[in-house]
Coordinates of C-alpha atoms and ligand atoms in Angstrom, one line a residue:
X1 CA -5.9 32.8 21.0
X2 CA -4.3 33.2 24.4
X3 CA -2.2 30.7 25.5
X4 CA -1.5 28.7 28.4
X5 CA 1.6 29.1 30.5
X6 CA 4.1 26.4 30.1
X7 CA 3.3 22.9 32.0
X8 CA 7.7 22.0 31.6
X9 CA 8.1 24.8 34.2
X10 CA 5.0 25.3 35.9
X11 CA 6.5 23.6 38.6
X12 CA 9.8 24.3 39.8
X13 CA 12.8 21.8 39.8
X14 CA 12.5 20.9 43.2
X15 CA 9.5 20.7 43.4
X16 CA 9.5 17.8 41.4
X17 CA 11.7 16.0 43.0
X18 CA 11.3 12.3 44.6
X19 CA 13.0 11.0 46.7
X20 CA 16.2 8.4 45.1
X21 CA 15.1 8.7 41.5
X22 CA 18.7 9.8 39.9
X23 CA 18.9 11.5 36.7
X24 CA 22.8 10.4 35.9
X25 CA 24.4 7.5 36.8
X26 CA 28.1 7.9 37.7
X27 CA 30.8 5.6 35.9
X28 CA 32.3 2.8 38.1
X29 CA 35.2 4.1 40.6
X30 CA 38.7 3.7 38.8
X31 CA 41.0 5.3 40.7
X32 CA 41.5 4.1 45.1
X33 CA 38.7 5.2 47.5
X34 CA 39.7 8.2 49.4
X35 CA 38.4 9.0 52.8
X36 CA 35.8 12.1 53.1
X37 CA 37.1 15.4 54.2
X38 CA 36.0 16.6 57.9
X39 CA 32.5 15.8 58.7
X40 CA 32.1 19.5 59.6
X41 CA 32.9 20.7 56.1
X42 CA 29.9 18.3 54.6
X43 CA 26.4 19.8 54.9
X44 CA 23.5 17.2 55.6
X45 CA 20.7 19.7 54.5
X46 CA 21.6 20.2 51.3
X47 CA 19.0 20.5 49.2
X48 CA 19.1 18.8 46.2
X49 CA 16.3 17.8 43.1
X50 CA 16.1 14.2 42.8
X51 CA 15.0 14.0 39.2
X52 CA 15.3 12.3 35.6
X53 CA 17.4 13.4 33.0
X54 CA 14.6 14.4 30.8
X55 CA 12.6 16.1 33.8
X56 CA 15.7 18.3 33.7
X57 CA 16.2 18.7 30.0
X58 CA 11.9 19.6 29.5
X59 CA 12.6 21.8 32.9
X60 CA 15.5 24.2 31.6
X61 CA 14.2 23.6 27.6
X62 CA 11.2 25.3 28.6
X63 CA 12.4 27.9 31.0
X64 CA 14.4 29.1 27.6
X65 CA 11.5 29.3 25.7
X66 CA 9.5 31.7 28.3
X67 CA 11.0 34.8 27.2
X68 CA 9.7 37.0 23.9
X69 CA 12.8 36.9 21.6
X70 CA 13.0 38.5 17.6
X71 CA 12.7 34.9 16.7
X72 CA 10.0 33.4 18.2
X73 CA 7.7 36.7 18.0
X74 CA 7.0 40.4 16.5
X75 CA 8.3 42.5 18.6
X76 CA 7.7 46.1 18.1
X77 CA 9.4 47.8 20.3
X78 CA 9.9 51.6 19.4
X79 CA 13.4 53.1 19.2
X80 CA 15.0 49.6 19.6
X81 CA 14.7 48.5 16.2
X82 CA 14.0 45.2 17.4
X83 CA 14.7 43.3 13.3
X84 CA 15.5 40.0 12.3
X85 CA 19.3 39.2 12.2
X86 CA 20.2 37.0 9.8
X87 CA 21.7 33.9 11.3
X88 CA 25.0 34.8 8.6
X89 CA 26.3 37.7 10.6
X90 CA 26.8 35.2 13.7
X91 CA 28.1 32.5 11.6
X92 CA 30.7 34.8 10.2
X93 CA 31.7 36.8 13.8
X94 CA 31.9 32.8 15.1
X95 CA 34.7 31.8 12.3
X96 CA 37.8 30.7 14.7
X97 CA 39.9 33.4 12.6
X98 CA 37.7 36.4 14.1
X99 CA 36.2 34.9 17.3
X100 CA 40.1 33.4 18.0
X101 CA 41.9 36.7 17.7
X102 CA 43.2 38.5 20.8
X103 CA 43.1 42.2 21.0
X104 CA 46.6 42.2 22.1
X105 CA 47.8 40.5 18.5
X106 CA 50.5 42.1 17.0
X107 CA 49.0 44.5 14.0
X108 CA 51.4 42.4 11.5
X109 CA 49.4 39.3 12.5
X110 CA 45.9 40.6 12.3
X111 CA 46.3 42.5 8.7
X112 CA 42.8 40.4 8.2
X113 CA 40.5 41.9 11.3
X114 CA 41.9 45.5 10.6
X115 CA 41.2 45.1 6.8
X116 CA 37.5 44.5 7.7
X117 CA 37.7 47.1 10.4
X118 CA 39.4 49.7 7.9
X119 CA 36.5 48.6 5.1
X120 CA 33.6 49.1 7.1
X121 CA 35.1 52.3 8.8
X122 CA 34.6 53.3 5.0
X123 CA 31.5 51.9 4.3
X124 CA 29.9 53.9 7.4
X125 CA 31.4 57.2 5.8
X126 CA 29.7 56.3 2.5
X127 CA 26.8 55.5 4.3
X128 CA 26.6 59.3 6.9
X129 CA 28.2 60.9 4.2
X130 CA 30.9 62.1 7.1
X131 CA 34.6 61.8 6.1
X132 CA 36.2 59.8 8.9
X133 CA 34.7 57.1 11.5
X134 CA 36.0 56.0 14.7
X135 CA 34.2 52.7 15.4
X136 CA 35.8 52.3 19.6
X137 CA 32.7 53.0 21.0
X138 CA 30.6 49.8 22.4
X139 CA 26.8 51.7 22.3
X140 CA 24.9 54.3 21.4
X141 CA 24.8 56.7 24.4
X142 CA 28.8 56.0 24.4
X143 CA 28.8 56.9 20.8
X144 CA 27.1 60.1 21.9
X145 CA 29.5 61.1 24.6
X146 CA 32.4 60.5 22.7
X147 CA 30.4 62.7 19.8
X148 CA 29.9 65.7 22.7
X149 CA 33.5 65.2 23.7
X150 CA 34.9 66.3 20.6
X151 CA 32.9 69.1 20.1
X152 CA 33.7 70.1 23.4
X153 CA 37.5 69.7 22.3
X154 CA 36.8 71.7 18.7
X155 CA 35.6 74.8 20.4
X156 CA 38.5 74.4 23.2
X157 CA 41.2 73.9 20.4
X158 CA 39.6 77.4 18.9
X159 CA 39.7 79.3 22.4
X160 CA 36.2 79.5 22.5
X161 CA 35.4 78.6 25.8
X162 CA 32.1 80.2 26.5
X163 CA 30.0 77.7 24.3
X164 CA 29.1 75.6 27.4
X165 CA 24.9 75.1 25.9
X166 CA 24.0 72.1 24.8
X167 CA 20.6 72.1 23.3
X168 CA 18.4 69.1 22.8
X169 CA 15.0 68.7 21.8
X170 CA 12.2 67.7 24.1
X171 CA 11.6 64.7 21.9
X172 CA 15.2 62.9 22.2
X173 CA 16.0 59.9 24.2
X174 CA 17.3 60.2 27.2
X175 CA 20.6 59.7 26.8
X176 CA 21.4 62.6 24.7
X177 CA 20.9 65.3 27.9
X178 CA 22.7 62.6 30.0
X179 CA 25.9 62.1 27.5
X180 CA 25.7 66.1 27.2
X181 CA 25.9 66.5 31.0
X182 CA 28.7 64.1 31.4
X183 CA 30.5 66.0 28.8
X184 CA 30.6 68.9 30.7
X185 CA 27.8 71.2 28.6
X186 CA 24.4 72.9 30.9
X187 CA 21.9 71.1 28.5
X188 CA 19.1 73.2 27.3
X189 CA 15.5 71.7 26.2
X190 CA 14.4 72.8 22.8
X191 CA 10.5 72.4 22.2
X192 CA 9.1 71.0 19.4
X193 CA 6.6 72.5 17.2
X194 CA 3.0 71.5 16.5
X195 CA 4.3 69.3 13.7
X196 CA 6.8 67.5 15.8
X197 CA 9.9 69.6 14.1
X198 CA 12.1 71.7 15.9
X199 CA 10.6 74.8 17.2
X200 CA 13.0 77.3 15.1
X201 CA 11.9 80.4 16.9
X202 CA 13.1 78.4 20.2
X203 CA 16.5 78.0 18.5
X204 CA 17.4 81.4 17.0
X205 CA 16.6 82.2 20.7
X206 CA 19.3 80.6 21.8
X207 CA 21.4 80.8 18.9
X208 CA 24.3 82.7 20.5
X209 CA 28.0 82.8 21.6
X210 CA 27.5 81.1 24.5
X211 CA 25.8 77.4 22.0
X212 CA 28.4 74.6 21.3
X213 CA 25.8 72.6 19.8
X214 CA 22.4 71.2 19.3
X215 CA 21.8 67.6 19.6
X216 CA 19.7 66.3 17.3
X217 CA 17.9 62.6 16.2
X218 CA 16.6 62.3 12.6
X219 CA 14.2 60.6 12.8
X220 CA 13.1 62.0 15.8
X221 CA 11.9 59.5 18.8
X222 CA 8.5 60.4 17.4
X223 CA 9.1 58.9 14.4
X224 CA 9.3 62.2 11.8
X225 CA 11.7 63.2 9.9
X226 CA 12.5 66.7 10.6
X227 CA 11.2 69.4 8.0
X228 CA 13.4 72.3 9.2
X229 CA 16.8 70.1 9.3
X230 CA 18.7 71.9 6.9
X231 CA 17.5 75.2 8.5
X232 CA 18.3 73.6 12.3
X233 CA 21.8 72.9 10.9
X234 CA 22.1 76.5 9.1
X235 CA 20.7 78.3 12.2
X236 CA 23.6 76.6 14.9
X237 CA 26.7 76.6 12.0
X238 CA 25.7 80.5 12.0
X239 CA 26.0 81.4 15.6
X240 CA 29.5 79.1 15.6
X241 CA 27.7 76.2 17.4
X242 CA 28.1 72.6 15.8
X243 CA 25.5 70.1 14.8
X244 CA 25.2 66.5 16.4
X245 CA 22.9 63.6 14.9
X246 CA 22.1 60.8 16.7
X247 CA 21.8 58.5 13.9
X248 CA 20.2 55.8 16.1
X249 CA 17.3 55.5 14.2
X250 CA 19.3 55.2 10.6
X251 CA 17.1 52.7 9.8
X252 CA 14.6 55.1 8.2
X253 CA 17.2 56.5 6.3
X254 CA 19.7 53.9 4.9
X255 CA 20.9 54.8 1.3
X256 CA 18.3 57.8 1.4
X257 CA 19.7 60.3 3.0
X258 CA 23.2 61.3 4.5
X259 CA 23.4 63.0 7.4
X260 CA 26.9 65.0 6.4
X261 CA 24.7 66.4 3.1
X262 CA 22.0 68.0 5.6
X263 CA 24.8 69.7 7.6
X264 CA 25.5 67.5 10.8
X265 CA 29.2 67.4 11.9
X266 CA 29.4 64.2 14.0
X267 CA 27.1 61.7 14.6
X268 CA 26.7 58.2 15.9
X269 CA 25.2 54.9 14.7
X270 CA 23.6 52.0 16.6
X271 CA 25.0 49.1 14.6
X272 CA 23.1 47.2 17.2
X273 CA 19.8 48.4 16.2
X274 CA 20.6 48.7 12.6
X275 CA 23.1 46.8 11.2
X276 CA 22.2 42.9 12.7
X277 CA 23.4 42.3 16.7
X278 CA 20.7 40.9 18.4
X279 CA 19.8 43.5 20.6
X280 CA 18.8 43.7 24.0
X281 CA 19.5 42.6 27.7
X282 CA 22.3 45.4 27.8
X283 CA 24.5 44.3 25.1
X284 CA 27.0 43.9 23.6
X285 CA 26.5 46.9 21.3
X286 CA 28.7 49.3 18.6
X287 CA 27.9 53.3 18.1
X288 CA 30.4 54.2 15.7
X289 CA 31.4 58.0 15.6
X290 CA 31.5 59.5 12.1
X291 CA 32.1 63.2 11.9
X292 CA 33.5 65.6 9.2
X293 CA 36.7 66.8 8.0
X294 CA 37.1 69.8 10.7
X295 CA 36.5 67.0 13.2
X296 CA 39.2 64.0 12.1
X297 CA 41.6 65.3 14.4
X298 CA 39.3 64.9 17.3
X299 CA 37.8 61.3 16.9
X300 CA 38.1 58.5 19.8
X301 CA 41.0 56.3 19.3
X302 CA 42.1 54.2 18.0
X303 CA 40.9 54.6 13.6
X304 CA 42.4 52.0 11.1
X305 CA 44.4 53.6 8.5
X306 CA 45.8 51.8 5.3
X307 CA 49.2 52.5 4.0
X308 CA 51.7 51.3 1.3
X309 CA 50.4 50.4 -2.8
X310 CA 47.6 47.7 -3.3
X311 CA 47.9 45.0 -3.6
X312 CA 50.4 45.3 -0.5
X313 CA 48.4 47.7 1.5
X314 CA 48.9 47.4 5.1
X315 CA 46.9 48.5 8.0
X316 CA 47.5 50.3 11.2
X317 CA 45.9 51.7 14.3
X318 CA 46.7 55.4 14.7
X319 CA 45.5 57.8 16.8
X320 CA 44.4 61.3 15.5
X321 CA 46.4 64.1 16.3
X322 CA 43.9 66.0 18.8
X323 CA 41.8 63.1 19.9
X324 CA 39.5 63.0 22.5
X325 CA 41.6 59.3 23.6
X326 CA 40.9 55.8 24.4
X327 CA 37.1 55.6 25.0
X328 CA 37.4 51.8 25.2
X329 CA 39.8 49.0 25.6
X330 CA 41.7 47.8 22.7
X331 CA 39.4 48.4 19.2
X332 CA 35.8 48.8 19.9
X333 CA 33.1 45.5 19.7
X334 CA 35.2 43.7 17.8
X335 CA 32.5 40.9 17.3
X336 CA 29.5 43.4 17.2
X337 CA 31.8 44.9 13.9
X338 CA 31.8 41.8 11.9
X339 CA 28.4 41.3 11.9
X340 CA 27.6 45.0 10.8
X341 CA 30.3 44.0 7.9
X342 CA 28.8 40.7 6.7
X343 CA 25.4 42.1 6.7
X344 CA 26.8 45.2 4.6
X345 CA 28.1 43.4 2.5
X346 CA 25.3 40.5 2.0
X347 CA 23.1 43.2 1.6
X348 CA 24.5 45.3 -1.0
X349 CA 23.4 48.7 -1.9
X350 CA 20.5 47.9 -3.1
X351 CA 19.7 45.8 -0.1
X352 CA 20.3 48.5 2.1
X353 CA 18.4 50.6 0.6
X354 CA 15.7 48.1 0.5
X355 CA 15.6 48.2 4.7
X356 CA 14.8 51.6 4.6
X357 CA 12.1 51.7 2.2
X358 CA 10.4 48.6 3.3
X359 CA 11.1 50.0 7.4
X360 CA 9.1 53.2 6.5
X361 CA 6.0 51.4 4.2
X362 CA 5.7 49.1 7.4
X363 CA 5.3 51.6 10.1
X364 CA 3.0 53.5 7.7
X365 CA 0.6 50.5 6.9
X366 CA 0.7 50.3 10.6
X367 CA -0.5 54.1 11.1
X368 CA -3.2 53.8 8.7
X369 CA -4.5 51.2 9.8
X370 CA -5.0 52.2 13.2
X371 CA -5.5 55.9 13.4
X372 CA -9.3 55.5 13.4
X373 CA -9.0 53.4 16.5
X374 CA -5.9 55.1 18.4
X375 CA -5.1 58.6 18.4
X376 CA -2.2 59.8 16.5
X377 CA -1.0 63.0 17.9
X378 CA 1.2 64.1 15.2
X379 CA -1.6 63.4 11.8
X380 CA 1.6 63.0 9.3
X381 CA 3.7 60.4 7.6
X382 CA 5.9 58.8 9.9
X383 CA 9.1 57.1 9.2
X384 CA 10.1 54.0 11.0
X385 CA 7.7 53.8 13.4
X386 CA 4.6 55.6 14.6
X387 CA 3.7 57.0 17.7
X388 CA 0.4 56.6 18.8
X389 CA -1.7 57.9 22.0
X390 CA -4.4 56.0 24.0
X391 CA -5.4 59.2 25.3
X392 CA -9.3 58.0 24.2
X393 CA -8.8 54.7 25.9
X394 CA -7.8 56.1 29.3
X395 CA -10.5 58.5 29.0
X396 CA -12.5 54.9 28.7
X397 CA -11.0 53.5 31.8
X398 CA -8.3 51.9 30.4
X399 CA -4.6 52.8 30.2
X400 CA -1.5 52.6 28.0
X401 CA 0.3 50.4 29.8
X402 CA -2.5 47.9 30.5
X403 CA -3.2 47.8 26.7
X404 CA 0.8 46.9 26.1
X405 CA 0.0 44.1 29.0
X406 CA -2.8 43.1 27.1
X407 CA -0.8 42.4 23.6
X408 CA 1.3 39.4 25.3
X409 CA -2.1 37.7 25.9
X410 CA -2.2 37.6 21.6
X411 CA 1.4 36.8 21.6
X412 CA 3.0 39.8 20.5
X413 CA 6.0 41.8 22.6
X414 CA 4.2 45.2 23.7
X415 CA 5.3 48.5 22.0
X416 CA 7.6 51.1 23.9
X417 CA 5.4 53.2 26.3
X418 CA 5.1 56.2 27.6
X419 CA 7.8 57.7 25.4
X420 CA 8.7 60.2 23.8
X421 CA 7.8 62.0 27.1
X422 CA 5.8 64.7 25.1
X423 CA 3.2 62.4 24.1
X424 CA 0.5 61.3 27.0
X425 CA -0.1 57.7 26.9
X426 CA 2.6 56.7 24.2
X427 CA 2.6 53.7 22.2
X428 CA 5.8 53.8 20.2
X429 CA 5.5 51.1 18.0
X430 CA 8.6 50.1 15.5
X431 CA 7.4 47.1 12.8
X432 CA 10.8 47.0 11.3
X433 CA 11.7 45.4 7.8
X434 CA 11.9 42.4 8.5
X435 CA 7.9 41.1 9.5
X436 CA 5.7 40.0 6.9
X437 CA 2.2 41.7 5.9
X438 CA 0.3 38.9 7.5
X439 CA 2.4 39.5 10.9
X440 CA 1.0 43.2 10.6
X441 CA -2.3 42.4 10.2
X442 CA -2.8 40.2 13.2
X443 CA -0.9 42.6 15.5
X444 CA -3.0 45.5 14.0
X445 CA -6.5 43.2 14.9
X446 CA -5.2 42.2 17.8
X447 CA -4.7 46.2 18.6
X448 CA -8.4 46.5 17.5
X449 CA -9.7 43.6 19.5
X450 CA -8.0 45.1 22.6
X451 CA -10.1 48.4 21.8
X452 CA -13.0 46.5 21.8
X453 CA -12.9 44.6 24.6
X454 CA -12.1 48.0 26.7
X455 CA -15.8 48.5 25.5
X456 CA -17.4 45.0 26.3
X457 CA -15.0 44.0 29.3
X458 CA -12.8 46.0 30.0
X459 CA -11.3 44.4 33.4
X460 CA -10.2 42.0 31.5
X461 CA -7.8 44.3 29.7
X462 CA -7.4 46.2 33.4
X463 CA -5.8 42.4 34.7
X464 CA -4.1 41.8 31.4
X465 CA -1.8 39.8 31.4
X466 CA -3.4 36.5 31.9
X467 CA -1.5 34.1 29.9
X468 CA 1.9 34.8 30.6
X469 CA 4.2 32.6 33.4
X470 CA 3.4 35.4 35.5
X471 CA 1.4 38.3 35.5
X472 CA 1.6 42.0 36.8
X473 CA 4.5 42.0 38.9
X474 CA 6.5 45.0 40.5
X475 CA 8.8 45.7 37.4
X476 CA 11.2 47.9 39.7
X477 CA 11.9 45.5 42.4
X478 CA 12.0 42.5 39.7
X479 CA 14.4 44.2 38.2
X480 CA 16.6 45.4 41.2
X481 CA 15.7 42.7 43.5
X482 CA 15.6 39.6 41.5
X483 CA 14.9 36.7 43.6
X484 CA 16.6 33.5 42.0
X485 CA 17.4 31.3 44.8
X486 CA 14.6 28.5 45.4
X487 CA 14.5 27.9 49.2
X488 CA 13.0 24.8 50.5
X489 CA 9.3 25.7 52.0
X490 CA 9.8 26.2 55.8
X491 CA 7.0 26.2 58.6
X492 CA 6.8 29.3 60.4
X493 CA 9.1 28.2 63.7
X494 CA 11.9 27.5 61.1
X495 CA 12.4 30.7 60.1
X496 CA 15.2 33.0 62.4
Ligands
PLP1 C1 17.3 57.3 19.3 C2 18.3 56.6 20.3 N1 19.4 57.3 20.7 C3 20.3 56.7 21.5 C4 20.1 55.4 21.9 C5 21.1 54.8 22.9 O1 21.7 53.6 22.4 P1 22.3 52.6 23.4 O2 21.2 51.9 24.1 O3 23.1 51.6 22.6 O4 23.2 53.3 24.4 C6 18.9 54.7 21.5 C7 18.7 53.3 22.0 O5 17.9 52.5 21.5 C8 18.0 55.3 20.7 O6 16.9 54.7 20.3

């Protein structure tokens, strides 16, 4: 089962050099011999591989296929919604006539982009159940502080300037305090219950004149959908406060539920996580802000509008009356936007609809399957992903992490760990749509094999992982310090 580390790269480019073997040969000279510059601009120790051509194609083909991507393996990464993105939506965003276009194109000669920006603007609204949609934000927790801003700017516009609480539940990602603190608001933790819901005793607590808002992600980041949310939503609308969703995880709930029935004012949606970007490395991304009536005036600019009689509609961008601004250059991902409108529209409702209930039955195979072996705090039906806790493992010896480490031995991308902060030992572990049964079952073995072996040998899980390019490394200073400069070995009297 484990695999061996790739022999293309298991040896670095210059390390394979030798000495006069040439990879390219340079056409004859055509044009008159010109003398070198300055000998003391040319370096003589510059070090360069001596190699083949195909040495360097194996070399670099190889390198690109170290990394775990959607499409070479399952990747289950909770919150991240790590699905399959079918290959259309980049064929489409690569046409010339929407990769070509420049942001700065007169509005009369790009009638085409703002169409499909103006049609998936209202597709998103049928979609949250929200009356208007601003789609200039480039990512979720952007989404979310553009969301904060114009609540902030609703309660200004009414004069009420004491509502400076933001509460949040313990359970939320961590960018909903930090886009709440940016906005201005003293954030405020609500706890959950024993069921993972809101705690609504917490919240009529602080239920008072001095509460913009709550914000609030359905599902939660522990994978539930919230029992109480109509109550949550009655509770803050009561004491004049106003209800954010971060619909980040609208995966669970596509053509289900609407987040403007339950009672949420403004919201945000990760078309990178749910509508088909590939996702991850840091970009690029779209959180679209749809919000309600009372809040149209506030939303980011610019929004397409349409005007004139079909068939000779035109479209415009305008900017609402009280908005919050420019939260972005020109009109938001522009790219990032077509493919969340081709795979709308490939889809269809049904389709959609389809992701949801086949995003929900996935994480739920998963959760039966495995609660004998892995605790589950929260004993319930999960939506899109489960949240398990490998509180019984560590009390074996072995921890969270080092079971995630463990998982890339049997090929598989390790869950999210270690959040939601509430559970001890998280694995948060997102299946998505888009994997088959058989995928399940051999990442649910492979979960029980890993229990096992903490049993039979459980160093082996401790050291974990062995087949990767490289093993246990210091993740911080990888990340912060990369080092990507290969420097020729040197004896110790070399170095200064
Ligand atoms: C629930 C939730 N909220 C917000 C975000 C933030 O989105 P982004 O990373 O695009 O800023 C994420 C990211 O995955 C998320 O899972």
């Amino acid at each position: 089962m484990i695999k061996g580390g790739n022999r293309n790269t298991a040896k670095l480019l210059m390390e394979r050099s030798v000495p006069d073997r040439v990879g390219s040969v340079l056409p004859a000279l055509d044009v008159p011999e010109q003398p070198l510059p300055d000998r003391a601009l040319l370096r003589d120790d510059l070090a360069l591989p001596e190699v083949s051509e195909p040495e360097v194609v194996q070399y670099f083909t190889g390198l690109s296929q170290l990394n775990y991507s959607i499409d070479t393996h399952f990747y289950p990464l909770g919150s991240c919604t790590m699905k399959y993105n079918p290959k259309i939506n980049d064929e489409v965003a690569f046409w010339p006539g929407f990769a070509g276009i420049h942001p700065l194109q007169p509005p009369e000669l790009a009638q085409g982009a703002l169409e499909l920006l103006w049609r998936l603007q209202g597709f998103l609204q049928e979609i949250t159940g929200m009356a208007g949609v601003s789609l200039a934000t480039l990512a979720g927790a952007h989404g979310e502080l553009a969301g904060v801003l114009m609540i902030r700017a609703c309660h200004l516009a009414r004069g009420d300037t004491a509502r400076r609480k933001m509460a949040i539940p313990d359970s939320a990602h961590g960018t909903n305090p930090a886009s709440a603190a940016m906005a201005g608001f003293e954030v405020v933790t609500l706890p959950s219950d024993k069921a993972g819901n809101v705690d609504l005793a917490a919240l009529r607590q602080l239920a008072g004149p001095d509460l913009a808002g709550v914000m609030i992600t359905l599902p939660s980041t522990l994978g539930l959908f919230d029992t109480h949310i109509v109550e949550v939503c009655r509770i803050v609308h009561q004491a004049g406060g106003l209800v954010y969703g971060d619909g980040a995880n609208m995966n669970a709930l596509l053509g289900r539920v609407k987040l403007g029935d339950l009672g949420f004012d403004v919201a945000h949606l990760n078309l990178h996580k749910t509508f088909s970007t590939p996702h991850g490395g840091g970009g690029p991304g779209a959180g679209p802000v749809c919000c309600v009536e009372s809040l149209l005036p506030y939303l980011a600019a610019p929004v397409v509008a349409r005007g004139g009689d079909g068939p000779d509609y035109t479209y415009r961008l305008m900017t609402p009356e009280a908005s919050i601004g420019k939260v972005s250059a020109f009109h938001g991902n522009f790219g990032v936007l077509v493919r969340a409108y081709t795979y709308i529209r490939t889809l269809g409702e049904a389709g959609i609809r389809s992701i949801s209930a086949n995003a929900v039955l996935n994480a739920n195979y998963i959760l039966q399957a495995l609660k004998d072996t892995y605790h589950l705090p929260y004993d319930r039906r999960c939506m899109h992903e489960v949240v398990f806790s490998a509180d019984w493992q560590k009390a074996r010896g072995v921890s969270g992490l080092e079971i995630a480490k463990r998982l890339l031995d049997y090929g598989f991308y390790a869950p999210t760990m270690y959040f939601p902060l509430i559970v001890p030992e998280a694995l948060m572990i997102e299946p998505t749509e888009s994997e088959t049964r058989e995928t399940l079952d051999a990442f649910i073995q492979a979960l029980r094999d890993i229990d096992r072996e903490i049993t039979d040998n459980p160093d082996l899980v401790r050291q974990a992982p062995h087949s990767t390019p490289v093993t246990r490394l210091d993740e911080a200073r990888a990340a912060r310090q990369p080092n990507l400069r290969w420097r020729r070995e040197r004896s110790g009297s070399e170095y200064p």
